[in-house]
mmCIF file of C-alpha atoms and ligand atoms in Angstrom:
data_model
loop_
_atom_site.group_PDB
_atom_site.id
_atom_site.type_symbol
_atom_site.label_atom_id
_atom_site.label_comp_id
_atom_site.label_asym_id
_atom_site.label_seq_id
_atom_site.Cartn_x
_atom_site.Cartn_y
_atom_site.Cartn_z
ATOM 1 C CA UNK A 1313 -16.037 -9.007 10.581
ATOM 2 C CA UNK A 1314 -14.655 -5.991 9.026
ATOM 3 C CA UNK A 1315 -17.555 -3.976 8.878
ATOM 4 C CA UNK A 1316 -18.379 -0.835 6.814
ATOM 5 C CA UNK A 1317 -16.356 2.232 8.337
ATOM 6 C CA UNK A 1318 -14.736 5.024 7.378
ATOM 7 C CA UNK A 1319 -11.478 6.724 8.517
ATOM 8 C CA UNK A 1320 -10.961 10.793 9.457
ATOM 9 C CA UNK A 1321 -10.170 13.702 7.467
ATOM 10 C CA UNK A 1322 -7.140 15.788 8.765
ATOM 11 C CA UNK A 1323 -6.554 19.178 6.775
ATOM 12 C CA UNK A 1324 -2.917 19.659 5.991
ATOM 13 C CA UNK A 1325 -0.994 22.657 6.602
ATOM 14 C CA UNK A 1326 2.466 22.408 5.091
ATOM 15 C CA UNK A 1327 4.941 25.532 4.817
ATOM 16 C CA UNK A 1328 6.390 24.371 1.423
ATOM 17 C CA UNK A 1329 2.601 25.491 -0.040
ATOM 18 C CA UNK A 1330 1.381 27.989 2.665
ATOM 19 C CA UNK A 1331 1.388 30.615 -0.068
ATOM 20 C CA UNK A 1332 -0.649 28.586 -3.081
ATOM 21 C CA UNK A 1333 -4.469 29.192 -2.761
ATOM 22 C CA UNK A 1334 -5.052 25.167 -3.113
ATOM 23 C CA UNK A 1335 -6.696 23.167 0.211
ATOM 24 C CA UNK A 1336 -5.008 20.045 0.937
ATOM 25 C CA UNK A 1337 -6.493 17.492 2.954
ATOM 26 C CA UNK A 1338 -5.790 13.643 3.941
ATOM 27 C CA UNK A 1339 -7.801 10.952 4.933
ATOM 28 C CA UNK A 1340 -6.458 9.002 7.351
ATOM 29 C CA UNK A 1341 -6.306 5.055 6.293
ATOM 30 C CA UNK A 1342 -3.138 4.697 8.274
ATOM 31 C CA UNK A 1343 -5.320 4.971 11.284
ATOM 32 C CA UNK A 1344 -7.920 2.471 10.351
ATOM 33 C CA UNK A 1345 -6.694 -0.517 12.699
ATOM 34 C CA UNK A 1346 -3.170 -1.158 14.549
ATOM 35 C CA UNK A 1347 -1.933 -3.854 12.011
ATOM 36 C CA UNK A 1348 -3.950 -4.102 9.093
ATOM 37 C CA UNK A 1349 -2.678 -1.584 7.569
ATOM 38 C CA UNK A 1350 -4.719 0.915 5.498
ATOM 39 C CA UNK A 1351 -5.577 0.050 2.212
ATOM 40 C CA UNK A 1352 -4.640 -3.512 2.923
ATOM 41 C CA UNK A 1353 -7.378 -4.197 5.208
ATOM 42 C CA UNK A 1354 -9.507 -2.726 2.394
ATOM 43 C CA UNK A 1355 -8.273 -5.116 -0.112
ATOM 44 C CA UNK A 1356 -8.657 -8.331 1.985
ATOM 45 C CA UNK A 1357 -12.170 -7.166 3.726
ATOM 46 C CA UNK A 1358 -14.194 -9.417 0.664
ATOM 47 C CA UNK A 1359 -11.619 -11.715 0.181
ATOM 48 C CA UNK A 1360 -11.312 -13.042 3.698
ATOM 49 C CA UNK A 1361 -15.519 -13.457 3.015
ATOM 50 C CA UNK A 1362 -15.164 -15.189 0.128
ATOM 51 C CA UNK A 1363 -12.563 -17.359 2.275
ATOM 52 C CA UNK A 1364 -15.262 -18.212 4.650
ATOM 53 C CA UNK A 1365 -17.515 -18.721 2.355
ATOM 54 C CA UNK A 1366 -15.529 -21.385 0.066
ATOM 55 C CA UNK A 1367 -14.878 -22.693 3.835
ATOM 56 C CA UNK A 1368 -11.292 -22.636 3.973
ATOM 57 C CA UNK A 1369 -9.069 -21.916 6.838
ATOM 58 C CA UNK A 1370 -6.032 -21.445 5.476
ATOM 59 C CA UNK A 1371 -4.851 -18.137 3.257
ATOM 60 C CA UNK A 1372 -1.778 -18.108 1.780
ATOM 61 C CA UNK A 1373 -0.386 -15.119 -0.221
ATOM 62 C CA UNK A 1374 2.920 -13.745 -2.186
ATOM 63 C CA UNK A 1375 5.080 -10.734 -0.997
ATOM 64 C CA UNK A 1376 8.593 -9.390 -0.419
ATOM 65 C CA UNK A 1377 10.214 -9.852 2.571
ATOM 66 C CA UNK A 1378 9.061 -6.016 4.188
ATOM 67 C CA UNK A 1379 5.863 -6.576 2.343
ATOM 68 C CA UNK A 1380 2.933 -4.242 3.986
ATOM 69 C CA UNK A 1381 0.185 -6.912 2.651
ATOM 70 C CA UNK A 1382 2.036 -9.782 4.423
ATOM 71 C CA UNK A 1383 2.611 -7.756 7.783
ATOM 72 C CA UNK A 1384 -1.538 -7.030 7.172
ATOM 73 C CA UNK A 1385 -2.208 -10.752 5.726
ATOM 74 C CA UNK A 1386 -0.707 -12.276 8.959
ATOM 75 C CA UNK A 1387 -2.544 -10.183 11.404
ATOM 76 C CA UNK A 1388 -5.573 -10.386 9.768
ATOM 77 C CA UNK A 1389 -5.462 -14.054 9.202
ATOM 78 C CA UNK A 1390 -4.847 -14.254 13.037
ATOM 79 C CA UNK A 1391 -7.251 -11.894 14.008
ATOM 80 C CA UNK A 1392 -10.207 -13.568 11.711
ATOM 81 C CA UNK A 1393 -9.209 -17.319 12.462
ATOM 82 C CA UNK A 1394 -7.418 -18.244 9.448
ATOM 83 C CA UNK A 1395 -3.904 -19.913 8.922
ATOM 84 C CA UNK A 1396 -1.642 -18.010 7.192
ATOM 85 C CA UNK A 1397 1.275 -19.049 4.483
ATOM 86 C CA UNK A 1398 3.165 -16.086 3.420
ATOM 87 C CA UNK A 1399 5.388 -17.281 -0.123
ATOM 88 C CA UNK A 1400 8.398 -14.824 0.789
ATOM 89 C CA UNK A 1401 10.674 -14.172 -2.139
ATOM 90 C CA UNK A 1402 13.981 -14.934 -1.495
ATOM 91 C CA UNK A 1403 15.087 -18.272 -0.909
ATOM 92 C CA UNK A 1404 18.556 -17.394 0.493
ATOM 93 C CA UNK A 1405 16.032 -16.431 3.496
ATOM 94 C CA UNK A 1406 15.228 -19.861 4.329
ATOM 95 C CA UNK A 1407 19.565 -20.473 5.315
ATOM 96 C CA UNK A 1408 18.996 -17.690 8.284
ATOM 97 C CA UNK A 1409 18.250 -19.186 11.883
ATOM 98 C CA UNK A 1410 15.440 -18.078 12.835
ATOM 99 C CA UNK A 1411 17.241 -15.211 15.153
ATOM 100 C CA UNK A 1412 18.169 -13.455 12.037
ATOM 101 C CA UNK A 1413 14.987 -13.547 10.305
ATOM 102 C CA UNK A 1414 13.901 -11.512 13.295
ATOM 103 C CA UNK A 1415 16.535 -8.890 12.742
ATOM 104 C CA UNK A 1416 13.587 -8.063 9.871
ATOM 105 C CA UNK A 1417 10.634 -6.539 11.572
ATOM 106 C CA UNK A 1418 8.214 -7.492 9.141
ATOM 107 C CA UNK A 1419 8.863 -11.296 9.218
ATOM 108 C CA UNK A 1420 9.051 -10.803 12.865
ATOM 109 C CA UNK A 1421 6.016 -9.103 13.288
ATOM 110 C CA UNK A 1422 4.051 -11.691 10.903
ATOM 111 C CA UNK A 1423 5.663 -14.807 12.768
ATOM 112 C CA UNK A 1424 3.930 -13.298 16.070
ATOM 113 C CA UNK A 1425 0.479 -13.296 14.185
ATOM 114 C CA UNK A 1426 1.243 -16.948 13.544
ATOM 115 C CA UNK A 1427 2.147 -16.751 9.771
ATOM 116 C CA UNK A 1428 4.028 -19.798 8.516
ATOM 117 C CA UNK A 1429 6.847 -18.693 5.463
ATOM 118 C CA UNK A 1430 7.767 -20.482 2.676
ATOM 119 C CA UNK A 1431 10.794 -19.083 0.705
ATOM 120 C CA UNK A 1432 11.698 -18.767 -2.725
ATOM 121 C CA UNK A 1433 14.090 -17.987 -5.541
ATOM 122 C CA UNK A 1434 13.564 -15.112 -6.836
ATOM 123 C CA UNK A 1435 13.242 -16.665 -10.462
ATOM 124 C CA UNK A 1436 10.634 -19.148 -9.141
ATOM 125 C CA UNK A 1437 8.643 -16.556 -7.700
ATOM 126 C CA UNK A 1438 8.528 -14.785 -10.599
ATOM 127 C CA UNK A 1439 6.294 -18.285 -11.840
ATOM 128 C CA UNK A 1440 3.961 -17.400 -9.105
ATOM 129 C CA UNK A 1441 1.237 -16.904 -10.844
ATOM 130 C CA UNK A 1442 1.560 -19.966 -13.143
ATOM 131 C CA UNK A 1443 -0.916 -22.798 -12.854
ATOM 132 C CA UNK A 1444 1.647 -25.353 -11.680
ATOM 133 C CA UNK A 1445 3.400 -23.388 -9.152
ATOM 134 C CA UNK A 1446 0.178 -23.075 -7.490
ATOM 135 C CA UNK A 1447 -0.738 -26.832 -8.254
ATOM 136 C CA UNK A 1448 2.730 -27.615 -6.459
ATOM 137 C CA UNK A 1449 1.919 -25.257 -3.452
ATOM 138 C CA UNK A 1450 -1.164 -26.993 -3.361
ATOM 139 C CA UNK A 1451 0.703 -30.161 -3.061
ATOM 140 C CA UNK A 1452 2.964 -29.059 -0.392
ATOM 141 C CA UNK A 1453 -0.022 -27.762 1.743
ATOM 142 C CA UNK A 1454 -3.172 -28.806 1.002
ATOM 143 C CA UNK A 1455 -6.233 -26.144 0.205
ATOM 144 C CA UNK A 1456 -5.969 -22.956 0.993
ATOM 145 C CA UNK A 1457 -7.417 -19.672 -0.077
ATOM 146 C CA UNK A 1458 -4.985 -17.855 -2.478
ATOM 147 C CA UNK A 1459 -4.323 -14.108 -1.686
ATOM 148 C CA UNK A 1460 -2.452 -12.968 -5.019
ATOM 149 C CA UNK A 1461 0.403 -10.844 -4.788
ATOM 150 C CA UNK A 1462 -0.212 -7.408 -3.418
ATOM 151 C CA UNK A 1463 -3.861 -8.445 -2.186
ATOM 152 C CA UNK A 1464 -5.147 -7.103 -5.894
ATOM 153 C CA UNK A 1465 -8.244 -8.930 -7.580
ATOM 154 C CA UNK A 1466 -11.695 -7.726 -8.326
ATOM 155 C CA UNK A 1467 -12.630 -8.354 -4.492
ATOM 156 C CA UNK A 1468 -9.738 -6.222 -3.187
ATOM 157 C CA UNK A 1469 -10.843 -3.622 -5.746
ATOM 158 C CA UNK A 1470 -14.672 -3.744 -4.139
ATOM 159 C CA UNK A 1471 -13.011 -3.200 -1.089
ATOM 160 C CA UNK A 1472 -10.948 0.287 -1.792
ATOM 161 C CA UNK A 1473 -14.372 1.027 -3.128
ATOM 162 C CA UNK A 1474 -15.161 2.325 0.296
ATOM 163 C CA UNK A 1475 -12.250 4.405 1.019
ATOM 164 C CA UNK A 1476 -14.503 7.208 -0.087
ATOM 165 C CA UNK A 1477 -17.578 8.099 1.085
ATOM 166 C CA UNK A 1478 -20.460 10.133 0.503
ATOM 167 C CA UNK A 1479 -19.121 13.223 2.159
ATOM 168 C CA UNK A 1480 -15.535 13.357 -0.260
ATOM 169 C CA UNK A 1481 -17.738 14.196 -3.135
ATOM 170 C CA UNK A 1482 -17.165 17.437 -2.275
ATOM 171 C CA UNK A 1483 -13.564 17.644 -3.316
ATOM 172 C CA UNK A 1484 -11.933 18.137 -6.802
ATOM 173 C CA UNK A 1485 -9.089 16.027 -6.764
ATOM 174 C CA UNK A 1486 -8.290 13.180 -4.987
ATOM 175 C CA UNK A 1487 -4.953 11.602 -4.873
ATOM 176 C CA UNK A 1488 -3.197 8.132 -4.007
ATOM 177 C CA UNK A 1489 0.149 6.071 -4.036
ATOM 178 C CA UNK A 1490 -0.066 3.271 -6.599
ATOM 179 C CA UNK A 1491 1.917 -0.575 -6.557
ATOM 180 C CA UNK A 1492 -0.140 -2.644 -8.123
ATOM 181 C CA UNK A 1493 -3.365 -0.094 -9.292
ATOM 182 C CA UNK A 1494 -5.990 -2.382 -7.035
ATOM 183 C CA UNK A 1495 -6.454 0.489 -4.228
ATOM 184 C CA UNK A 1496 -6.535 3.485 -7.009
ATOM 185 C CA UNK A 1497 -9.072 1.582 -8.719
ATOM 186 C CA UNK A 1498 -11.514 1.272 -6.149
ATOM 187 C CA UNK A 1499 -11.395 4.913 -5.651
ATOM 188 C CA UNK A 1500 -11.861 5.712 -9.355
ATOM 189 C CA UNK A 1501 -15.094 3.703 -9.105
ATOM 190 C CA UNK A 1502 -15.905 5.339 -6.013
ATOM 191 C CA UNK A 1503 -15.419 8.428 -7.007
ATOM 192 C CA UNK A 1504 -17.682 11.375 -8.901
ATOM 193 C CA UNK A 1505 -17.334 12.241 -12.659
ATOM 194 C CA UNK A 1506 -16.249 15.564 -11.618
ATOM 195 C CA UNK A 1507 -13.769 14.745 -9.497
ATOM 196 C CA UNK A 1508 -10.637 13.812 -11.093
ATOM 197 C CA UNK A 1509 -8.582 11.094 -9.660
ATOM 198 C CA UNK A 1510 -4.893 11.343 -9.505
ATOM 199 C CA UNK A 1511 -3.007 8.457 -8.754
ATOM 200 C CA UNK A 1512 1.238 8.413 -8.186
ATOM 201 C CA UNK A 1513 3.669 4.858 -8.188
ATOM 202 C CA UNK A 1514 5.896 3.705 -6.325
ATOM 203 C CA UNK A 1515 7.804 2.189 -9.065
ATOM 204 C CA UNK A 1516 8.836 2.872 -12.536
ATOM 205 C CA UNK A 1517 7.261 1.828 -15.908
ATOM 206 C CA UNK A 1518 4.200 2.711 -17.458
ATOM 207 C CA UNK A 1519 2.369 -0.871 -17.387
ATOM 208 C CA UNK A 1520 0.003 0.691 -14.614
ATOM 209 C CA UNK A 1521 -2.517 1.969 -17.084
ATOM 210 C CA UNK A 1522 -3.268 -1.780 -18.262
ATOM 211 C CA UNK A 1523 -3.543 -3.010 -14.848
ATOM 212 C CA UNK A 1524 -6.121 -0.001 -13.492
ATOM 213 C CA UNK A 1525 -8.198 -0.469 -17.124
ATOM 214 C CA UNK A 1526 -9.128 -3.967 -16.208
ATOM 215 C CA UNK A 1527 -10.879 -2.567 -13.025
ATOM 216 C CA UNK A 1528 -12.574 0.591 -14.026
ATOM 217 C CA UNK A 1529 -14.536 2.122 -16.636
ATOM 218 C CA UNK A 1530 -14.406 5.925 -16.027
ATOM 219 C CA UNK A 1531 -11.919 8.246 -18.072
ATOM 220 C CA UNK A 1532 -11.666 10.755 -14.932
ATOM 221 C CA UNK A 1533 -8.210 9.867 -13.960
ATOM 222 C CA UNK A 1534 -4.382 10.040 -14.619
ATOM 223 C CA UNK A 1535 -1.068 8.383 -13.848
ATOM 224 C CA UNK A 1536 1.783 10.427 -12.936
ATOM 225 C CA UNK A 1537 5.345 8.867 -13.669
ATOM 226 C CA UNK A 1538 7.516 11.713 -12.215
ATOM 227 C CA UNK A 1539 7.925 10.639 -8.211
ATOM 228 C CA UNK A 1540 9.047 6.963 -8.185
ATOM 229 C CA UNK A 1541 12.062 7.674 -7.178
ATOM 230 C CA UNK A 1542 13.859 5.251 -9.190
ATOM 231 C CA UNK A 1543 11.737 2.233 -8.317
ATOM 232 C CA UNK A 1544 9.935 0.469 -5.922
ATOM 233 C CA UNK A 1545 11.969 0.693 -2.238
ATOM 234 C CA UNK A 1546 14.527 2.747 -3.674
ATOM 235 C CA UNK A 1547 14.541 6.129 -1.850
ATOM 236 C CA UNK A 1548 16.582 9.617 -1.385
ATOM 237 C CA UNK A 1549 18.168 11.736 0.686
ATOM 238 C CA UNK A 1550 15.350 14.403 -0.730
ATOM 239 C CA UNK A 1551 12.742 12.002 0.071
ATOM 240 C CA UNK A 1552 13.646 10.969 3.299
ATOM 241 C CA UNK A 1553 14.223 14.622 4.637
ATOM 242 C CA UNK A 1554 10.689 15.558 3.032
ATOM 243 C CA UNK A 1555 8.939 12.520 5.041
ATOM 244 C CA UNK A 1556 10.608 14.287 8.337
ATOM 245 C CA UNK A 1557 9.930 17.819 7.191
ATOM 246 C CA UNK A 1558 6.268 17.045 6.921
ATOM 247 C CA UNK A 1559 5.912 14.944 9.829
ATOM 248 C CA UNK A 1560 7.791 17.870 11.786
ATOM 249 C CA UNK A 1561 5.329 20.144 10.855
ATOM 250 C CA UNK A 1562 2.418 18.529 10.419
ATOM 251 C CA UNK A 1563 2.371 15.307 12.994
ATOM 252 C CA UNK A 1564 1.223 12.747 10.158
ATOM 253 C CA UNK A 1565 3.667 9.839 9.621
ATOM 254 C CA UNK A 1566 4.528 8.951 6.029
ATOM 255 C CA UNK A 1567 5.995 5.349 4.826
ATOM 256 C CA UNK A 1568 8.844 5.509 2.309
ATOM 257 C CA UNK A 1569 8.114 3.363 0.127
ATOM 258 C CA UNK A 1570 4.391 4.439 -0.880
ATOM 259 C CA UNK A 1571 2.824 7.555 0.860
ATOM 260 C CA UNK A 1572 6.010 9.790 0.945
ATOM 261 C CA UNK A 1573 6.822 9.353 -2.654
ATOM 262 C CA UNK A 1574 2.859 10.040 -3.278
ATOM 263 C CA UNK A 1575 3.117 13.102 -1.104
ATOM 264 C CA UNK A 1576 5.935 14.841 -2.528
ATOM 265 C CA UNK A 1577 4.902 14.697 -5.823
ATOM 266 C CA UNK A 1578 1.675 16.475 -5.007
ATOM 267 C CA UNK A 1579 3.504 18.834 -2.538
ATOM 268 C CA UNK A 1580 5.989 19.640 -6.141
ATOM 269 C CA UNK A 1581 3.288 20.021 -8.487
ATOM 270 C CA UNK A 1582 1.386 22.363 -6.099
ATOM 271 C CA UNK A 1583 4.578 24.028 -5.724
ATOM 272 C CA UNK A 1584 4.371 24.148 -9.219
ATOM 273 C CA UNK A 1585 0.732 25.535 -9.569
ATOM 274 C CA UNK A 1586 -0.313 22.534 -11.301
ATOM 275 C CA UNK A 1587 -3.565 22.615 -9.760
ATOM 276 C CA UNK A 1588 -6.047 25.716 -10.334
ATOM 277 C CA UNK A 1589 -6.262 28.544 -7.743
ATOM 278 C CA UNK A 1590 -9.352 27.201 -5.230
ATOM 279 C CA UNK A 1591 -8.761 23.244 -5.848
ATOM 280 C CA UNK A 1592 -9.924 20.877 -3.119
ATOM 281 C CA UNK A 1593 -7.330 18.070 -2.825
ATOM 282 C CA UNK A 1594 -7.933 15.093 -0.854
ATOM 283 C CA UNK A 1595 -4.868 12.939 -0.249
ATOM 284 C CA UNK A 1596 -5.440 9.009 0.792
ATOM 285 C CA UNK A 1597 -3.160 8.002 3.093
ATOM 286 C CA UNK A 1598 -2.856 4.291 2.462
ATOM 287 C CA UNK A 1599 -0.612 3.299 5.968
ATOM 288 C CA UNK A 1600 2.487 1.469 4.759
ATOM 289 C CA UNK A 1601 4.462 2.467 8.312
ATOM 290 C CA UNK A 1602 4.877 -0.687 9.743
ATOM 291 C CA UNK A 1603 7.972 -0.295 6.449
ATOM 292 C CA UNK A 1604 9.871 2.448 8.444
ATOM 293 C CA UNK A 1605 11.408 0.207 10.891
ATOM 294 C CA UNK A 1606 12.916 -1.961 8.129
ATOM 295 C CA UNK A 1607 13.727 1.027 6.024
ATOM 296 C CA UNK A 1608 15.717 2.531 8.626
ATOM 297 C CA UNK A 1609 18.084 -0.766 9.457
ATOM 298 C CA UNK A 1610 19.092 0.024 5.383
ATOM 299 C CA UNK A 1611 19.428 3.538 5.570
ATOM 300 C CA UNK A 1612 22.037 3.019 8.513
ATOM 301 C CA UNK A 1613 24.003 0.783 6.688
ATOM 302 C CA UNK A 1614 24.065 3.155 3.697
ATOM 303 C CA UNK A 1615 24.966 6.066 6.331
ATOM 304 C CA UNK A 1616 22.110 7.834 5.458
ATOM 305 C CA UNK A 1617 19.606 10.099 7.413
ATOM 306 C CA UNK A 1618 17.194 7.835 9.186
ATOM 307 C CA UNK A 1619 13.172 8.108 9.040
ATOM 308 C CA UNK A 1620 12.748 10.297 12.118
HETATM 309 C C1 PLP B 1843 0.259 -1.734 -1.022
HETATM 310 C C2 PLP B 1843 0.251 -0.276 -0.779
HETATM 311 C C3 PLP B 1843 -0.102 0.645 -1.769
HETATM 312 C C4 PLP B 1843 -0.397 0.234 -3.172
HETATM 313 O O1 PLP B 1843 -1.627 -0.362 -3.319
HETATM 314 P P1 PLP B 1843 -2.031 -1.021 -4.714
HETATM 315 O O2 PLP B 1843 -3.427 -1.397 -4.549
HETATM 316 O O3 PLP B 1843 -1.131 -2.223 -4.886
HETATM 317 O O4 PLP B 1843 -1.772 -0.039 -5.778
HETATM 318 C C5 PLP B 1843 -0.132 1.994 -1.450
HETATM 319 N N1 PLP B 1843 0.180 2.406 -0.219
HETATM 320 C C6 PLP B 1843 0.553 1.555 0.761
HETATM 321 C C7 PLP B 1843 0.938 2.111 2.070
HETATM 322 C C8 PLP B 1843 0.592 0.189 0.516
HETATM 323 O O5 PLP B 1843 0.983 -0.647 1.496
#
């Protein structure tokens, strides 16, 4: 299951830098398989192993409620043969009928792959990595094999390891959107002291740096603060006309909440010649869309612009 593989290269032509003598180019994750999104299928390749290796058949995992890795949790759980729990935060979820919980497109879409939700407050989720929450989850559902939040441990890490291959030695920079650090990690390890890895969250605070240390020990990379946007899901009016400028010109889809944010920043520094004249920039485009739809349904009710 899950085999070895590697996604295509597109080269990115983008009017906002047609005049800067940089080379932009962006490797398709988003295109890796129909509902395991991108990097998430890269973080739960070894750990759905190491789930049929322990023998379990049940996985349960942690996420918001228009989390990519529980849209990507569900339908790999149901493509690979395992149960799935998803532990959604929010309990004043569990009050909706079950009509309403559709209205949301992720929990819809992860109910159809056969994933069973669990809600909670948002101050017990904040627990969830305690000992006894588990123990009590446990409890409530017998063994299962735990996901943690954001699919990030030192399997999922091993996993984003192949993102790159061989062949992407031959750029000089490579970039990627950051939540947790797992997926920019893997590609630091993966990558070649000369290249320098760039990596760009999706939410504010400068913790990152801790989280990507435990994974790697190379020096050849950098965290940029400057294009969170505020925080994680919060977006703009800026950002969201960007994500439709560039998919206007250049047919590539970005999410809002990851890729977008990652690719405007790099779009504004090479606006800003931050990169030398002749750089080689390879963008990882970590999939995330399956977030538009849910996007969107806020954006209307916030009367503003829609993701095209
Ligand atoms: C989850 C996600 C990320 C962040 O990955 P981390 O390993 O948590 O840093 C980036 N892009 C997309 C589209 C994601 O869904």
């Amino acid at each position: 299951m899950l085999k070895k593989c590697s996604s295509r290269v597109d080269e990115v032509f983008f009017s906002e830098i047609k005049d800067k003598k940089v080379a932009v180019f962006i490797k398709r994750e988003d295109a890796l398989h129909p509902f395991i999104s991108g990097n998430k299928f890269r973080k739960l390749k070894y750990n759905l192993r190491q789930a049929q290796k322990e023998h379990h058949d049940v996985l349960l995992t942690f996420g918001g409620a228009y989390s990519n890795h529980i849209a990507a949790t569900a339908a790999a759980g149901k493509e690979f043969g395992f149960q799935t729990i998803g532990v959604i935060r929010g309990d004043e979820l569990a009050r909706k009928s079950v009509e309403e919980l559709h209205k949301n497109p992720t929990l819809k879409f992860a109910a159809s792959q056969g994933m069973k939700f669990h809600f909670v407050s948002r101050s017990a989720y904040r627990l969830k990595t305690e000992a006894s929450f588990i123990q009590d989850l446990r409890t409530e559902f017998g063994s299962f094999y735990l996901v943690p939040e954001g699919g990030t441990n030192a399997l999922a890490v091993k996993g984003c390891e192949e993102i790159l291959t061989e062949d992407d030695s031959k750029y000089d920079v490579i970039c990627a959107a950051m939540g947790t650090g797992g997926t920019l990690s893997g590609i630091i390890n993966a990558s070649k002291s000369h290249q320098k890895v760039l990596g760009f969250p999706s939410l504010k605070g400068d913790f990152l740096n801790n989280e990507v240390q435990q994974f790697v020990t190379k020096e050849n990379w950098e965290i940029n603060l400057d294009y969170s946007f505020g925080g994680y899901g919060k977006v703009t009016e800026t950002l969201i006309h960007f994500i439709n400028q560039f998919k206007k010109e250049t047919g590539i889809p970005l999410d809002p909440i990851y890729t977008g944010k990652m690719l405007f920043g790099v779009m504004d520094l090479i606006k800003n010649d931050y990169f030398a004249e002749g750089t080689d920039i390879l963008l990882i485009h970590t999939g995330g869309l399956q977030g538009i739809e849910g996007m969107n349904q806020l954006l209307i009710k916030k009367k503003l612009p829609i993701i095209q």
